[in-house]
Coordinates of C-alpha atoms in Angstrom, one line a residue:
Chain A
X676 CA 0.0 0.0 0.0
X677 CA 1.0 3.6 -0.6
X678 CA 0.3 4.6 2.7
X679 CA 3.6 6.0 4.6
X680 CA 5.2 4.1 7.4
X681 CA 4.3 6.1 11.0
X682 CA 7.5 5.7 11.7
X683 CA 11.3 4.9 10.2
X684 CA 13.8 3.0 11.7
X685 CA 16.6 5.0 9.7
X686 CA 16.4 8.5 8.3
X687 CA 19.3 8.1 5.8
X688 CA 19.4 11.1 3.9
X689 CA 21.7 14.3 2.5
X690 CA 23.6 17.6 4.1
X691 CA 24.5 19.5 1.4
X692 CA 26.7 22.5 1.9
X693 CA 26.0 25.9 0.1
X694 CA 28.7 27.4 0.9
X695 CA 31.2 24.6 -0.3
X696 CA 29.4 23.6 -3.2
X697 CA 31.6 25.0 -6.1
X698 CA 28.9 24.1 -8.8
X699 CA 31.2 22.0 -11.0
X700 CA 28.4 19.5 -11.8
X701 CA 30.2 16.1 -10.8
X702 CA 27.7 14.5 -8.4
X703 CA 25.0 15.3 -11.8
X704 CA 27.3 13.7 -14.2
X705 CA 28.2 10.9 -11.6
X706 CA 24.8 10.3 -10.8
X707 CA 23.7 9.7 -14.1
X708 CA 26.4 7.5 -14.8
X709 CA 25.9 5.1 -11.7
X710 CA 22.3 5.3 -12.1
X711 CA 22.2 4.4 -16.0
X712 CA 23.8 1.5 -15.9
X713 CA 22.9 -0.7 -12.5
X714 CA 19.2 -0.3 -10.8
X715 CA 16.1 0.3 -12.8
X716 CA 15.7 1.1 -16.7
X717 CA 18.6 3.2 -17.7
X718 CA 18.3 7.3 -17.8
X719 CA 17.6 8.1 -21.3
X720 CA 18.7 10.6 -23.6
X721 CA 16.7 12.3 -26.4
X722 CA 18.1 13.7 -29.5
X723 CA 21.8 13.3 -27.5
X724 CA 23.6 14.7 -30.8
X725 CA 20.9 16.9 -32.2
X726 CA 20.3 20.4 -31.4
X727 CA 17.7 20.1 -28.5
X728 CA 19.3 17.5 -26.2
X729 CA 17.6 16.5 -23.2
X730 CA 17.7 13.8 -20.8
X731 CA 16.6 11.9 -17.4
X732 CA 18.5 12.9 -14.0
X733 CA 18.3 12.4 -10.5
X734 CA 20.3 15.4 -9.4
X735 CA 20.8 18.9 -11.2
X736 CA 22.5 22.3 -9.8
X737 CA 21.0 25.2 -10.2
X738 CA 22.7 28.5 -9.5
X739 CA 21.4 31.2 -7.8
X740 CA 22.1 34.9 -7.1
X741 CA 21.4 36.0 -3.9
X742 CA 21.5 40.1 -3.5
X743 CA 20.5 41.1 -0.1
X744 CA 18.2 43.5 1.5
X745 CA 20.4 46.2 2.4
X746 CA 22.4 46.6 -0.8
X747 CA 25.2 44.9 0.1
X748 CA 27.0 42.5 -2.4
X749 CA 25.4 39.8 -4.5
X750 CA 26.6 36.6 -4.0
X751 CA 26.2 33.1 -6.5
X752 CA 24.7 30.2 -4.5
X753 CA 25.4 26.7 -6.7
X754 CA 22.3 24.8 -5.5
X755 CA 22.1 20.7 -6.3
X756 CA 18.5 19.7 -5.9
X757 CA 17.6 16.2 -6.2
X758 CA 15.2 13.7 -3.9
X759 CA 14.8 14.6 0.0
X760 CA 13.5 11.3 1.2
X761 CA 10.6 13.2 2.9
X762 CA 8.8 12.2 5.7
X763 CA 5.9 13.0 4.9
X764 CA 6.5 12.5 1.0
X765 CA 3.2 13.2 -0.7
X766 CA 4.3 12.0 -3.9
X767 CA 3.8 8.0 -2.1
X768 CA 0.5 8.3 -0.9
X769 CA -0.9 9.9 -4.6
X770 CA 0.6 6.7 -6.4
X771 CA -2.2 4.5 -7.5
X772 CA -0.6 1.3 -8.3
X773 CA 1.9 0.8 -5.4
X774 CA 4.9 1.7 -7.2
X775 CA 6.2 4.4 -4.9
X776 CA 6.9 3.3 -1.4
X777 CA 9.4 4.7 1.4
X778 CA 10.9 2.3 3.4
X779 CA 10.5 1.8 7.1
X780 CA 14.0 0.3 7.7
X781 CA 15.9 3.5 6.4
X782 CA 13.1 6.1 5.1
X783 CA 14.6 5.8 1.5
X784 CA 11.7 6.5 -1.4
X785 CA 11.8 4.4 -3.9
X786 CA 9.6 3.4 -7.3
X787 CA 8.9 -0.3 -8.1
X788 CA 9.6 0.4 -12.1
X789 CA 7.3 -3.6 -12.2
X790 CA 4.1 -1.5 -11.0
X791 CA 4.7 2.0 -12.4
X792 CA 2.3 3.0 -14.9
X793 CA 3.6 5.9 -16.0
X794 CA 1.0 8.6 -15.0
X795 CA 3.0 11.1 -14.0
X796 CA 1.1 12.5 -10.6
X797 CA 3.8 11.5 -8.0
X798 CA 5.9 13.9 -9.8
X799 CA 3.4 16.4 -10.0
X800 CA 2.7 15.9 -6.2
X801 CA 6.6 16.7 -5.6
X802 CA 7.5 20.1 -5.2
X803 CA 10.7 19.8 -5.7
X804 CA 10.9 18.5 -9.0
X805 CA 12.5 15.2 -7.6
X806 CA 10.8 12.9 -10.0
X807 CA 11.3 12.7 -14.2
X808 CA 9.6 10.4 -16.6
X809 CA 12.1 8.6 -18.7
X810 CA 10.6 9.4 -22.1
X811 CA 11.9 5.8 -23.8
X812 CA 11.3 4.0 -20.5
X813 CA 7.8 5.7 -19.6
X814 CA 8.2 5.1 -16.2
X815 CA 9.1 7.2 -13.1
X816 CA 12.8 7.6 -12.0
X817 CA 14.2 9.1 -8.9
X818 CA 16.8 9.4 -6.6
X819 CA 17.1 5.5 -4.5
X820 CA 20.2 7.5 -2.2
X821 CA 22.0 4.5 -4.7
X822 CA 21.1 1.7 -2.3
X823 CA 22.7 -0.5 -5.2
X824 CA 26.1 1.3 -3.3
X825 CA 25.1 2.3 0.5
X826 CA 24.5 -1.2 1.3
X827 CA 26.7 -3.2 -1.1
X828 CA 29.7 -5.6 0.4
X829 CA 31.5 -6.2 -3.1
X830 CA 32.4 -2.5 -2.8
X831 CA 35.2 -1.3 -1.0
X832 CA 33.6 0.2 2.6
X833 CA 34.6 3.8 1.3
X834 CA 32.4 3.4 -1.7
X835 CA 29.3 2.0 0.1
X836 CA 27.7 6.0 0.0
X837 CA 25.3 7.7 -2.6
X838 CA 27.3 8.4 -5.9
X839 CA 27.2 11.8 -5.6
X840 CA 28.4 12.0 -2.2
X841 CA 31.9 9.8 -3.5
X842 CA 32.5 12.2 -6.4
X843 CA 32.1 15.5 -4.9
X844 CA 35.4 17.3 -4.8
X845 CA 34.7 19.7 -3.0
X846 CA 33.0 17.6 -0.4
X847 CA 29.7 19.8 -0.2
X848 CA 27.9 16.7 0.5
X849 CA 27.3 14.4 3.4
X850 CA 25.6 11.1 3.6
X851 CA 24.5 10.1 6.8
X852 CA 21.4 9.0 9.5
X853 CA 19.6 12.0 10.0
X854 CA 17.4 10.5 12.7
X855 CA 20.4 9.7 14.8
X856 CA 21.0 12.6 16.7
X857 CA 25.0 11.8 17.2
X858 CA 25.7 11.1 13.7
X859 CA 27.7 13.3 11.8
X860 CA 25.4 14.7 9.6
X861 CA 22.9 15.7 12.7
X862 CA 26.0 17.1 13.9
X863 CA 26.2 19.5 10.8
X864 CA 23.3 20.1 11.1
X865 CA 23.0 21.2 14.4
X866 CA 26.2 23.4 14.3
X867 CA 25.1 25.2 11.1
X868 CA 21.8 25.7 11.4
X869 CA 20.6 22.9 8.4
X870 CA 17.7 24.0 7.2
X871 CA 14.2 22.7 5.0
X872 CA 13.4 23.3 1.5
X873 CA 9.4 24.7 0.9
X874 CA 8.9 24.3 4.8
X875 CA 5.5 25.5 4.0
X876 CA 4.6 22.7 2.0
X877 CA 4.4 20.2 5.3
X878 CA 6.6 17.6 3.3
X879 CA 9.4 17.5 6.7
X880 CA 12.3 16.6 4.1
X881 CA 14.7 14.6 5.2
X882 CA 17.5 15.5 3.2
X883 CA 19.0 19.4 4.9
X884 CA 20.5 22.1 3.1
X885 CA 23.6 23.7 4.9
X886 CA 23.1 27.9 4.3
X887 CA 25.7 30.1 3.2
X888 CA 27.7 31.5 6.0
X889 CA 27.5 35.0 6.5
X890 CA 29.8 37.1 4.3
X891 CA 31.9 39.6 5.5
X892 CA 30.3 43.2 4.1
X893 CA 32.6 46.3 3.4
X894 CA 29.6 48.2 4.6
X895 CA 29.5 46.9 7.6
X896 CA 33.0 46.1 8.8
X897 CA 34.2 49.6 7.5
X898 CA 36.5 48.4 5.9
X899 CA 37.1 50.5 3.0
X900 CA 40.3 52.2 2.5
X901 CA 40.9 55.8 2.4
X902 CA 41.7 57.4 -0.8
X903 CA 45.1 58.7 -0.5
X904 CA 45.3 61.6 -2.8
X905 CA 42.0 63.7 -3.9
X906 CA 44.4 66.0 -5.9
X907 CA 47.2 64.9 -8.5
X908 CA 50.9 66.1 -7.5
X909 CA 53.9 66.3 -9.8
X910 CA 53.6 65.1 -13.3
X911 CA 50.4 64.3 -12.6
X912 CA 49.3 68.0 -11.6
X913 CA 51.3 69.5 -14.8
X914 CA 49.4 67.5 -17.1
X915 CA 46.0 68.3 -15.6
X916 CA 46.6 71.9 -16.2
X917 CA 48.2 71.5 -19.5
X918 CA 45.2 69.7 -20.6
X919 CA 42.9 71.9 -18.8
X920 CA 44.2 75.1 -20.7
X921 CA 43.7 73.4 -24.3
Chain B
X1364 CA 0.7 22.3 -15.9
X1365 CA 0.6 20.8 -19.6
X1366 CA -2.4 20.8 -20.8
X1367 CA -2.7 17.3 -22.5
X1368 CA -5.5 16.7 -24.7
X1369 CA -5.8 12.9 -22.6
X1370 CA -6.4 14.3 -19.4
X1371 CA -8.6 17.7 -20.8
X1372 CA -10.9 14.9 -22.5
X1373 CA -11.1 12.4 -19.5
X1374 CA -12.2 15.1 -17.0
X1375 CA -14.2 16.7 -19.6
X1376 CA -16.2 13.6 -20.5
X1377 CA -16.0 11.1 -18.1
X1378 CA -17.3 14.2 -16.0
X1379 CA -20.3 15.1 -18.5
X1380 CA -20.9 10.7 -18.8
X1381 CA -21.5 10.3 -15.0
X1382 CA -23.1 14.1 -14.6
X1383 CA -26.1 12.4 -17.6
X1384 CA -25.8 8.6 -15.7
X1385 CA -26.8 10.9 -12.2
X1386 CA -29.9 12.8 -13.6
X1387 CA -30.6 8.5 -15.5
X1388 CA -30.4 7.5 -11.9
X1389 CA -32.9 9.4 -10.2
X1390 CA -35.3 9.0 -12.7
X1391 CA -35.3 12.4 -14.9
X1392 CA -36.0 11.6 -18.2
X1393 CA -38.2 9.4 -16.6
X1394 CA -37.8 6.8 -19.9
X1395 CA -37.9 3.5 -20.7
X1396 CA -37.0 1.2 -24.0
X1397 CA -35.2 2.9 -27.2
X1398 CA -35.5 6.3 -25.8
X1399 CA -33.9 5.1 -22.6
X1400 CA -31.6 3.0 -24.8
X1401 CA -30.6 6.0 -26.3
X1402 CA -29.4 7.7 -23.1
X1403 CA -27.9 5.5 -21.2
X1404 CA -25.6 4.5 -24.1
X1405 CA -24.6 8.2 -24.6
X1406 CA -24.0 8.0 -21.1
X1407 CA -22.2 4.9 -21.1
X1408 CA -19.5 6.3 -24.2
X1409 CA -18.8 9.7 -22.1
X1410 CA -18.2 8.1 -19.2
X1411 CA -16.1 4.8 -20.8
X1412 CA -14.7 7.2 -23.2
X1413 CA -13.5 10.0 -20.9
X1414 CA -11.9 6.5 -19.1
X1415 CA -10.4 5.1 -22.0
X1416 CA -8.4 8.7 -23.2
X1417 CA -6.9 9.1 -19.4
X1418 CA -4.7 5.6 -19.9
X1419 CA -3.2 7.6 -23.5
X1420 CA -0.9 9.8 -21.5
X1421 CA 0.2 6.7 -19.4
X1422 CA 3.7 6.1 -19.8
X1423 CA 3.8 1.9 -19.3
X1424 CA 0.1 1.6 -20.1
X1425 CA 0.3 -2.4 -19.2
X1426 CA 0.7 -1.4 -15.6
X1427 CA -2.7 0.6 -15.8
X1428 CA -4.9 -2.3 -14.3
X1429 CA -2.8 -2.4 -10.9
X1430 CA -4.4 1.7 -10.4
X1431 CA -7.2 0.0 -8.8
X1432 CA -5.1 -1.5 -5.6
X1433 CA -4.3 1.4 -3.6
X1434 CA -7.6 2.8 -3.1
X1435 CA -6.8 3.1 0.7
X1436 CA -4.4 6.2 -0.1
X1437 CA -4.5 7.2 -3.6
X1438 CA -7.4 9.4 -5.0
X1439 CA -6.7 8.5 -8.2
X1440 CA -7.0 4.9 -7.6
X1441 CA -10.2 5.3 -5.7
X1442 CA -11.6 7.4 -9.1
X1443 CA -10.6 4.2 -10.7
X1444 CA -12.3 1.9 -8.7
X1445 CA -15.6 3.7 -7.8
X1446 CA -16.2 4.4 -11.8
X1447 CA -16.3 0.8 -12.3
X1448 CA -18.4 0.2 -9.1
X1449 CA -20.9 3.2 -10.6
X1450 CA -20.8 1.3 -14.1
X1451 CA -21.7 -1.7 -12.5
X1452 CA -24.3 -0.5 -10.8
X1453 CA -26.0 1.3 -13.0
X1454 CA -25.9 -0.9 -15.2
X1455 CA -28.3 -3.2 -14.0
X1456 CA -31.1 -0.4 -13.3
X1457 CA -30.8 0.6 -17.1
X1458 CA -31.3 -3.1 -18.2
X1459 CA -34.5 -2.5 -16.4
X1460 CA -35.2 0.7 -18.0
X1461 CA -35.2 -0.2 -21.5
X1462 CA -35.3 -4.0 -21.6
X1463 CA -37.9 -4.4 -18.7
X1464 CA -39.8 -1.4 -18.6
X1465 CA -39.2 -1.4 -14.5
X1466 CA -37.8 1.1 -12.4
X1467 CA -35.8 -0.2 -9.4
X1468 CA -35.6 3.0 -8.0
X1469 CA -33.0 2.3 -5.5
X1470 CA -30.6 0.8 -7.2
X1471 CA -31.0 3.7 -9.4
X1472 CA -30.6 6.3 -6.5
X1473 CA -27.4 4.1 -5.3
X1474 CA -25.9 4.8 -8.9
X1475 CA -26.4 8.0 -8.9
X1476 CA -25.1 9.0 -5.5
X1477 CA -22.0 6.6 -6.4
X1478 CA -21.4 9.1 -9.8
X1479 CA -21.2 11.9 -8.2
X1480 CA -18.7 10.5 -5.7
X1481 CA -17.1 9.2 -8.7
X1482 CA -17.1 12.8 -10.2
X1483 CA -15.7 14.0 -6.4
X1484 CA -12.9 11.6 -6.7
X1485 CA -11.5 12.6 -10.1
X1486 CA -11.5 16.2 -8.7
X1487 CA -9.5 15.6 -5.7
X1488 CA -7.3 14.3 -7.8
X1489 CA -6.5 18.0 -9.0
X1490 CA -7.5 19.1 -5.5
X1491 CA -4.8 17.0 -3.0
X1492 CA -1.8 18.8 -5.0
X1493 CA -0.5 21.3 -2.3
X1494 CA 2.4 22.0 -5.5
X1495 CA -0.7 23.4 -7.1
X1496 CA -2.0 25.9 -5.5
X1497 CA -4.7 27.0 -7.7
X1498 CA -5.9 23.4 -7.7
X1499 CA -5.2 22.7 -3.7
X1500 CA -8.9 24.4 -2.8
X1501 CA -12.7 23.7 -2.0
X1502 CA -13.2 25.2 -5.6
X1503 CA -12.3 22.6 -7.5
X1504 CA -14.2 19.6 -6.7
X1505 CA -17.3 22.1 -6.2
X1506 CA -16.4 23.1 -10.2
X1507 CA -16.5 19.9 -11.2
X1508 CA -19.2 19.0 -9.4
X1509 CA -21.5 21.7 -11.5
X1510 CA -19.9 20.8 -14.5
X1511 CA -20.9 17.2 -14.2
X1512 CA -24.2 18.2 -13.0
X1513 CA -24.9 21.4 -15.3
X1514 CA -24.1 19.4 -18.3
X1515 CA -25.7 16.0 -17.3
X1516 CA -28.9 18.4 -16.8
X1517 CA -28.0 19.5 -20.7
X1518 CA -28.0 16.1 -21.8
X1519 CA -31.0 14.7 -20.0
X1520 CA -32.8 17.6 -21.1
X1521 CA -34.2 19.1 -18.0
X1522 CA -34.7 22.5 -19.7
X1523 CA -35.0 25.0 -17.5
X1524 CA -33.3 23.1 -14.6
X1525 CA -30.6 22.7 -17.0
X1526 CA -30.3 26.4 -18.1
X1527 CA -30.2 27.7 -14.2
X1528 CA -27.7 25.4 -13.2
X1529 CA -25.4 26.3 -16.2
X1530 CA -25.9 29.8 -15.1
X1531 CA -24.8 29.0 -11.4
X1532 CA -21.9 26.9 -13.1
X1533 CA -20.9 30.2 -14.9
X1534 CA -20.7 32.4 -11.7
X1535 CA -18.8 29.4 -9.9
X1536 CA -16.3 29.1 -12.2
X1537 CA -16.3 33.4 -12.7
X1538 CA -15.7 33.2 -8.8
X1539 CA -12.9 30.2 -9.0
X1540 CA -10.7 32.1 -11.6
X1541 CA -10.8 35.4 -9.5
X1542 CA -9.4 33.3 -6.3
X1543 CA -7.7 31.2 -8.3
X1544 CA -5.5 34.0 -9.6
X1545 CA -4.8 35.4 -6.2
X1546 CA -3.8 31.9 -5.0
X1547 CA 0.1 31.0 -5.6
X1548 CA 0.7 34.0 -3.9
X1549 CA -1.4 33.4 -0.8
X1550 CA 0.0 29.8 -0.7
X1551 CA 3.7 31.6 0.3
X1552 CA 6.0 29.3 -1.6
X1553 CA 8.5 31.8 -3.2
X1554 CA 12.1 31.5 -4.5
X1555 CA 13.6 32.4 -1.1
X1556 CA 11.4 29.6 0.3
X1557 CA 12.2 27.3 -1.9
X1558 CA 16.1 27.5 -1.6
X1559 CA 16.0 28.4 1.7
X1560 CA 18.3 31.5 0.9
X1561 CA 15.8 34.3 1.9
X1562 CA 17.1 34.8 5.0
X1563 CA 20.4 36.5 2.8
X1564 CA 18.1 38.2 0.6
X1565 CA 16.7 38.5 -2.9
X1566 CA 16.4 35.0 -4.9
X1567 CA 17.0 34.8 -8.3
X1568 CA 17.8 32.1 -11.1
X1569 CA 21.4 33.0 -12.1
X1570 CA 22.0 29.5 -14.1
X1571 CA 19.5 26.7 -14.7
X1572 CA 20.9 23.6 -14.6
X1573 CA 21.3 22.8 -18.1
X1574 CA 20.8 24.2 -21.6
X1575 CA 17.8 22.1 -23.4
X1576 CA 14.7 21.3 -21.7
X1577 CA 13.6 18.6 -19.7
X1578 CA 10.3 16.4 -18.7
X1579 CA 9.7 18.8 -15.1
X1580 CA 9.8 22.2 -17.5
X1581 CA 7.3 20.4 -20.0
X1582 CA 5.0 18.9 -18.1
X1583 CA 4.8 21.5 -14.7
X1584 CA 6.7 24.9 -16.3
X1585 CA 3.6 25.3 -19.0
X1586 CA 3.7 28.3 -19.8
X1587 CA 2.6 29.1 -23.8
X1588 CA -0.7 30.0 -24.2
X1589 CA -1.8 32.2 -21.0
X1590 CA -1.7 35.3 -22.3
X1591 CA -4.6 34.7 -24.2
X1592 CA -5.9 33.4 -21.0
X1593 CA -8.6 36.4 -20.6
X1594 CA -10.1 36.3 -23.9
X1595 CA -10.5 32.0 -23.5
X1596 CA -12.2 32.8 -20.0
X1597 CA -14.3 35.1 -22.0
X1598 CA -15.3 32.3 -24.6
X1599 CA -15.5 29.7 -21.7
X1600 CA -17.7 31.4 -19.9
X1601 CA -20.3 32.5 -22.8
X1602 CA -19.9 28.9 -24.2
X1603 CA -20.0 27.0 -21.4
X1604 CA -22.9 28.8 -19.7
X1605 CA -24.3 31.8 -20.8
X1606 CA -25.3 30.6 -24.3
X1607 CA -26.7 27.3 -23.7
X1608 CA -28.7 28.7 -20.8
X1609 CA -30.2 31.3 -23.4
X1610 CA -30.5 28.2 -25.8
X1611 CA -32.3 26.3 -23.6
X1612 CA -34.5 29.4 -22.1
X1613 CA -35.6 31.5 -25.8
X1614 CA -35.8 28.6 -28.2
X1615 CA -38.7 26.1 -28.4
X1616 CA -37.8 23.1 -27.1
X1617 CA -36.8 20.4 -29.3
X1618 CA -33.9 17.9 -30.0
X1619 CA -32.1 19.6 -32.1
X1620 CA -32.3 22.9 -29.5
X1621 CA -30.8 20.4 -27.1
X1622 CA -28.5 19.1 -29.0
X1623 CA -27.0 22.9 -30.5
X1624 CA -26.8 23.7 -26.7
X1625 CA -25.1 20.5 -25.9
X1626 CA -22.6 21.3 -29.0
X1627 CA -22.1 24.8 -27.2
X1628 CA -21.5 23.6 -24.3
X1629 CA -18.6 20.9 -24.5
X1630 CA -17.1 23.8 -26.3
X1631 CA -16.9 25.9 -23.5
X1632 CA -16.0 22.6 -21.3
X1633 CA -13.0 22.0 -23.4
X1634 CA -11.4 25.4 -23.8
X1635 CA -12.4 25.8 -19.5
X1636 CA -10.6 22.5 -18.9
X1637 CA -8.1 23.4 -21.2
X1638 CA -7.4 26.8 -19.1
X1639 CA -7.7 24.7 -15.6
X1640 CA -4.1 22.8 -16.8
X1641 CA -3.0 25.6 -18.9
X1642 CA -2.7 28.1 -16.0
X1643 CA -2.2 26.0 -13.1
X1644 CA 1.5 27.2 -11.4
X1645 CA 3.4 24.6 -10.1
X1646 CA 5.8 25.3 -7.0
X1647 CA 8.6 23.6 -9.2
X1648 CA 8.8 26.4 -11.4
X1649 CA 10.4 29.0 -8.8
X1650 CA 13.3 26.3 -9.2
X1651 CA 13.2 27.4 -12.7
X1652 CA 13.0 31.3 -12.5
X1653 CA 9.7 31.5 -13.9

């Protein structure tokens, strides 16, 4: 049944770090590539070659511009957005056929591709634009937090996290139990204020977001230099004049 | 949201089908053989019809027959299952119509009451989206609710009935578009709520993610065709309810009166269904910049 579990016994999930994130695009690109080729139907690409390519993923970045309030400086915010393993994930309860589930031994959501039909409202029920349709597959694809990797022995122990997580060079993201309080990610969390995408839409994501840090201002911290010379001296002062009396 | 002609026809006619099978069900036309024949099969290819064009925008059609497990969560699965429950049922009752000449007048009652649920059901498919906001109110099942109604009145030609509750569907739906447009703002899901960076400042969409397109912008960033939005209201509204009510009301009754109102009608039902997907904003797009 599509109904949610009351409880998980896991919350495994994602911190990803704004202010690390360099927006280089390797935990999409990695993604994909895990994802393609080991659970599910692979993520397809149409007209690949041509002039309109477009494809399945899991996991894009978006870049933002943040300018704030008070006129200070504008700053770039690379943002990867991809599942958040929501608690209360309403795209599970709208599935008719009992393809979308989220598990009650870790919280991860997942789609049975054998009972997907293809209709398309569990992404329209997502407001994070988590869910694509694979156009040759016709069914739904989504982020599984690869738990083909997380949980599988034939891979070394430091490859047994998400895909994205591995490749990330910058290490902006962090895999983890967010319903342990001790784990590392709660940790994060905790000591930089993690915060909820949409709060408003009652969805209690799983998966945090770790804001910008506050940026020093030259407004604020005063520190702007003093000019050193209004006036021009020397050669300088010669050639103003000579070019003023032309 | 895309506005795909699948979904515009299924809510159109499966609505109108089960709006005719209601008025069938409690009696009005009260008819029996051919001319209830006649109805009930009109009836019957709306409402199987409407059905049928919903499964064309499935992706992996073959998986279609398993929408009728999850009933306990799912509104769309529950649509699925109580249309066949209201086929079922009134199927019977219409036997008796035009075959026996009998009317089990319960049985009838219980199919009517079950298509109007059914009608309910289909709308809160629309309705449970909180993404949606212009969807995600009281408005839309009560909408479809007059459309199935107002238009089953049409087809069972109940005249003046007919004509006064297309007029009451006109000022509903009048009403819906006016909160409607006010909605995605009162619903408070902005760009700063959506990437959590508001509490730095002003959001905006520096980069999307890629170059091309992809399946979220097509199906949830529609948005060609709204700025001819007022002038399709306009033709909605007159179609869809002022002129068959004036149809119905200043020319002598007849068949083909009914049937040029009916013909009016579904026009105005198409190009207002077509607006209800067409100018539905979807949280996603603040993601997007739009």
């Amino acid at each position: 049944m599509t109904t949610l579990p009351a409880k998980t016994e896991k919350k495994l999930g994602l911190v990803i770090d704004l202010d690390t994130c360099v927006g280089c695009h390797a935990c999409v690109i990695n993604c994909k590539e895990w994802n393609t080729s080991n659970y599910g139907a692979p993520l397809s690409d149409v007209d690949a070659y041509g002039p309109e390519p477009e494809g399945t993923f899991l996991n894009r970045v978006h870049a933002f511009e943040v300018t704030p309030e008070d006129g200070g400086c504008a700053q770039t915010v690379h943002f990867p957005k991809s599942c958040l393993h929501c608690e209360d994930a309403p795209c599970v309860t709208v599935c008719p056929t009992g393809a979308s589930y989220k598990r009650t031994e870790d919280g991860i959501v997942l789609v049975n591709e054998n009972d997907c039909m293809g209709c398309g409202l569990c992404a329209w029920a997502c407001p994070y634009g988590a869910r694509e349709l694979d156009q040759l597959a016709g069914v739904m694809k989504k982020c599984t937090l690869c738990i083909d990797r997380i949980y599988n022995e034939n891979l070394p122990e430091e490859d047994r996290v998400p895909a994205c997580v591995r490749t990330c060079p910058a290490g902006a993201r962090h895999f983890g139990d967010l319903g342990d309080p001790d784990s590392e990610v709660s940790k994060l969390v905790a000591e930089r204020g993690g915060i909820d995408l949409m709060p408003e839409q009652g969805t209690r994501p799983v998966n945090k977001y770790l804001p910008p840090r506050p940026r020093d201002s030259a407004a604020a911290s005063g520190a702007r230099l003093e000019p050193v010379a209004e006036e021009p001296k020397g050669f300088l002062a010669w050639l103003d004049k000579a070019l003023e009396a032309i | 949201m895309h506005p795909a002609p699948s979904v515009i026809f299924f809510t159109a006619f499966s609505g109108l089908g089960f709006g005719l099978l209601a008025w069938l069900g409690i009696g009005l036309p009260d008819v029996t053989g051919r001319p209830a024949f006649g109805y009930y099969f009109i009836g019957y290819a709306l409402a199987v019809g409407g059905l049928l064009a919903s499964t064309f925008h499935l992706g992996n059609p073959k998986n279609a027959v398993k929408a009728f497990s999850q009933w306990r969560s799912s509104w769309l699965s529950r649509e699925a299952v109580l249309s066949v429950i209201t086929l079922l049922v009134i199927a019977p009752y219409a036997i008796g119509r035009i075959f026996l000449g009998t009317d089990w007048a319960l049985l009838g009652l219980a199919g009517a009451a079950l298509a109007l649920i059914t009608v309910f059901s289909t709308s809160m498919i629309y309705t449970q989206l909180k993404t949606v906001p212009r969807w995600n109110t009281p408005a839309t099942p009560v909408l479809f609710q007059l459309y199935a109604i107002g238009g089953g009145a049409l087809l069972a030609g109940q005249g003046a009935v007919a004509a006064l509750l297309l007029l009451v569907l006109g000022a509903a739906q009048l009403l819906a578009w006016q909160k409607g447009d006010r909605r995605f703002a009162e619903a408070g899901s902005t760009a700063e709520s959506a990437t959590g960076l508001g509490r730095i400042g002003k959001v905006r969409l520096l980069e999307p993610p890629h170059s091309g397109r992809n399946y979220l912008m097509k199906e949830m960033v529609h948005v060609i065709g709204r700025k001819h939005a007022q002038k399709l209201r306009i033709i909605s509204l007159l179609f869809a309810s002022l002129l068959p009510a004036g149809i119905l009301l200043f020319l002598p009754a007849s068949y083909a009166t009914v049937l040029l109102a009916v013909v009016v009608h579904v026009i105005g039902l198409l190009t207002a269904r077509w607006l209800f997907f067409a100018e539905a904003e979807h949280v996603v797009r603040l993601y997007y910049g739009k």
